[in-house]
XYZ file of C-alpha atoms in Angstrom:
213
model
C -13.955 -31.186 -14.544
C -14.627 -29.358 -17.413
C -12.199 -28.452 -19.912
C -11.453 -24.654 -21.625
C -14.220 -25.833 -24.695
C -17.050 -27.107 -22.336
C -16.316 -23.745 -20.209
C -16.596 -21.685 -23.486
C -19.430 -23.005 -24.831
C -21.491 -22.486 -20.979
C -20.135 -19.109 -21.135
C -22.267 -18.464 -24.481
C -24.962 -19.467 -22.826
C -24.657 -17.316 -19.630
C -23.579 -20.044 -17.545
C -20.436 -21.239 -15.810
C -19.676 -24.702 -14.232
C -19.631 -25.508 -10.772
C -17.790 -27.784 -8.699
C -19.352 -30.246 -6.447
C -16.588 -31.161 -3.754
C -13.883 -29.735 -2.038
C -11.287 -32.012 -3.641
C -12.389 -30.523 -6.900
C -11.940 -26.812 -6.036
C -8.262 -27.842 -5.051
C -7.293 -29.505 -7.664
C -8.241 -26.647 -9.874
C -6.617 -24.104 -7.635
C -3.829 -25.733 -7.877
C -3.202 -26.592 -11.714
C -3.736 -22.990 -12.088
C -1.158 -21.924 -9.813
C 1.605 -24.600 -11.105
C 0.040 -23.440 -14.926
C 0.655 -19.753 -14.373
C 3.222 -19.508 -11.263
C 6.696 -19.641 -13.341
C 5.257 -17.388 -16.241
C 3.910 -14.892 -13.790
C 7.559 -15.260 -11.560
C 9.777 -14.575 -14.542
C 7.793 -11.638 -15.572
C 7.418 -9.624 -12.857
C 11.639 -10.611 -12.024
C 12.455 -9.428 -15.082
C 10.453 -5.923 -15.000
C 11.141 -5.896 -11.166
C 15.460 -5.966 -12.862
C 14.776 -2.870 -14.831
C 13.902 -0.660 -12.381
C 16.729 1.584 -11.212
C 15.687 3.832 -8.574
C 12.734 4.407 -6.284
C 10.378 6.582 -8.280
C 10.404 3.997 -10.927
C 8.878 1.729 -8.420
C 6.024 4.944 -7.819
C 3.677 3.998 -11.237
C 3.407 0.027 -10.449
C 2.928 0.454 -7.341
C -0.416 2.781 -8.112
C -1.426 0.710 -10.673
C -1.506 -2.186 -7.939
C -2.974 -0.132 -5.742
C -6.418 0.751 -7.842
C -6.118 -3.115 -8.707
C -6.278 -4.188 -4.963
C -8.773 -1.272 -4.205
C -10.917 -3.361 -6.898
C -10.785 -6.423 -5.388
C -11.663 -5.180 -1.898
C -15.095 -3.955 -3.097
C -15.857 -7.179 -4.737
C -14.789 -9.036 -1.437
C -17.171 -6.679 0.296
C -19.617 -6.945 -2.007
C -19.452 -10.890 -2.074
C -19.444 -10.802 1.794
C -22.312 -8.534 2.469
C -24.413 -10.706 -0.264
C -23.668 -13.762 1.308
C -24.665 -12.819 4.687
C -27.818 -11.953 3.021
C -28.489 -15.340 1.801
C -27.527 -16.646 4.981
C -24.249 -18.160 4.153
C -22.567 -17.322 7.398
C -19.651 -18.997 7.195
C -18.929 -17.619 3.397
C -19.736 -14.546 4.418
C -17.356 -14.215 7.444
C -14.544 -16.266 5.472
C -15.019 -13.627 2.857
C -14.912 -10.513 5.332
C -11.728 -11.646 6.513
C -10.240 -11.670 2.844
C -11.498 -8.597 2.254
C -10.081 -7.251 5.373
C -6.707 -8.830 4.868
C -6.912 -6.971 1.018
C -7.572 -3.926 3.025
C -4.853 -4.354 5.137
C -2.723 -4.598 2.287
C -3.797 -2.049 0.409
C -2.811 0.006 3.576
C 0.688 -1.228 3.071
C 0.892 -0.782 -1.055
C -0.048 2.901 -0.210
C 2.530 3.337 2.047
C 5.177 1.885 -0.376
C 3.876 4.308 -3.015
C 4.867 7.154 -0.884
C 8.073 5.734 0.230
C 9.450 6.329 -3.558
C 8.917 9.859 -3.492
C 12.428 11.468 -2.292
C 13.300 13.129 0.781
C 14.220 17.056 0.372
C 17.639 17.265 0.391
C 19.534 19.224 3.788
C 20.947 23.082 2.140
C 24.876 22.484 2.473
C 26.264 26.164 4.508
C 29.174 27.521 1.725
C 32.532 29.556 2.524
C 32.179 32.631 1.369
C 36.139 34.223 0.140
C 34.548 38.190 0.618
C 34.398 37.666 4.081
C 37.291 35.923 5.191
C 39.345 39.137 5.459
C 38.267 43.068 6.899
C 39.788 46.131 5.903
C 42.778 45.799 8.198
C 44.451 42.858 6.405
C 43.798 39.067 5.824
C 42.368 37.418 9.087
C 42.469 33.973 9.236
C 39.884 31.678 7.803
C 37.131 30.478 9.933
C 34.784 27.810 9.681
C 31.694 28.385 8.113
C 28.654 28.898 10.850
C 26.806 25.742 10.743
C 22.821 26.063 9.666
C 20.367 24.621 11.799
C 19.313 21.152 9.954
C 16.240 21.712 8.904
C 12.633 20.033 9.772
C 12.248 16.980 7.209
C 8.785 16.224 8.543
C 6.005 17.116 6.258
C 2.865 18.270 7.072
C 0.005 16.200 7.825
C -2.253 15.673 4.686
C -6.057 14.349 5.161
C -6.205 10.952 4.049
C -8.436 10.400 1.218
C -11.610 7.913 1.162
C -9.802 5.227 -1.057
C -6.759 5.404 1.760
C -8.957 5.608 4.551
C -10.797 2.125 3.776
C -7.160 0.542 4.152
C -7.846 1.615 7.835
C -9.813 -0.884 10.495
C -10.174 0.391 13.919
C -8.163 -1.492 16.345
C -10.708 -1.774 18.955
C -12.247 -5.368 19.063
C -15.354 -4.485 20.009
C -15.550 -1.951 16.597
C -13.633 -2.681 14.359
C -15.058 -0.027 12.303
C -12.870 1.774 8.860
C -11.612 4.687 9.468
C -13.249 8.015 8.843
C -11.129 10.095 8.753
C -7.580 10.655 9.078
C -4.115 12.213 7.988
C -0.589 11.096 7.429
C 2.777 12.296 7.177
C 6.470 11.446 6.725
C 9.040 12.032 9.377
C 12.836 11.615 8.245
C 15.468 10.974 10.728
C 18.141 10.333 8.419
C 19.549 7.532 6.391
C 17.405 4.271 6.781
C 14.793 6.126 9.438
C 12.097 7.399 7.042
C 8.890 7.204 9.298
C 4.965 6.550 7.405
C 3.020 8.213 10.393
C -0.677 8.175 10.298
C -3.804 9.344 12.761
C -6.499 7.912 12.435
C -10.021 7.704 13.957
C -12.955 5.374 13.612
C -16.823 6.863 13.865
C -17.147 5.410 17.358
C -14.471 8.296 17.680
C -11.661 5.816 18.362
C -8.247 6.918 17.887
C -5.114 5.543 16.750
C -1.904 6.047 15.205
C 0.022 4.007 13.339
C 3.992 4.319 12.553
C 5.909 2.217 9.908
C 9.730 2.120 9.006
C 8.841 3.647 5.165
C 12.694 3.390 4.166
């Protein structure tokens, strides 16, 4: 295998080494992984330790998603172009990568939202002025309770970058979503829903309902 020079001085001249066996690819895998794992552990520990609440989580988690949204078009891209050189099983192995990045670009999205906060319920206050009428002090009642109010929001379209995180779940389709809309249900403590509706341009339909936090 070649080492960092040899791969330098091929890069100079517009060309890059490739490995001949299996066994090779692993190995390389591999030493990069053990190489880079503990640096790239203790790092993102030690930012991970300064956050303190959940919209600090809200810019990372953005960043990471244009990141992944990156990646998934150069799966795609790598797919459909291998398929056109008639590399079947490359192409399919690299459809399902890029549909697993899709997948989880679905899920980073939804984590993003997750850190913005629920609205917080109007609290119903005693008011002293009325706790007595012109014929002497009455005694205090309790406050009349407000009706708890909605904390769904209203369904927003999804956008085109948040729609290709969506696969239809028909077999036989399996198509990305064309359109669709989502919005966030609260039920209280530890029952914030991530609803979306989606549909395919088969005109499938679907909806999908995660526990957001």
């Amino acid at each position: 295998m070649p080492n960092s020079i040899a791969r330098f001085l091929m890069g100079l001249m517009g060309r890059s080494w490739v490995y001949e066996s299996v066994e090779d690819i692993r190995e390389v895998i591999a030493k990069n992984h053990a190489n880079s794992q503990a640096k790239r552990a203790r790092t993102h520990t030690e930012g991970a330790a300064r956050l303190t609440d959940a919209p600090a989580f809200q810019p990372g988690l953005i960043d990471l998603h244009d990141e992944l949204h990156e990646t998934w078009s150069y799966l795609v891209g790598l797919a459909d172009r291998a398929t056109e050189l008639g590399h079947e099983t490359l192409g399919s192995t690299l459809a399902v990568a890029a549909t697993t990045t899709r997948h989880t670009l679905g899920h980073v999205a939804t984590a993003a939202e997750a850190t913005v906060p629920a609205p917080e319920s109007p609290v119903a206050k005693h008011d002293p002025d009325r706790a007595s009428s012109g014929h002497g002090h009455q005694p205090l009642r309790a406050p009349a309770r407000l009706a708890e109010p909605s904390r769904r929001t209203e369904p927003r379209p999804l956008q085109a970058y948040e729609l290709a995180s969506w696969m239809c779940p028909d077999l036989d389709c399996g198509l990305t979503a064309m359109k669709g809309t989502h919005h966030w249900d609260d039920r209280g403590p530890y029952q914030k829903l991530s609803n979306h509706s989606l549909e395919c341009p088969n005109g499938h339909r679907w909806n999908n309902s995660t526990d957001g936090g």
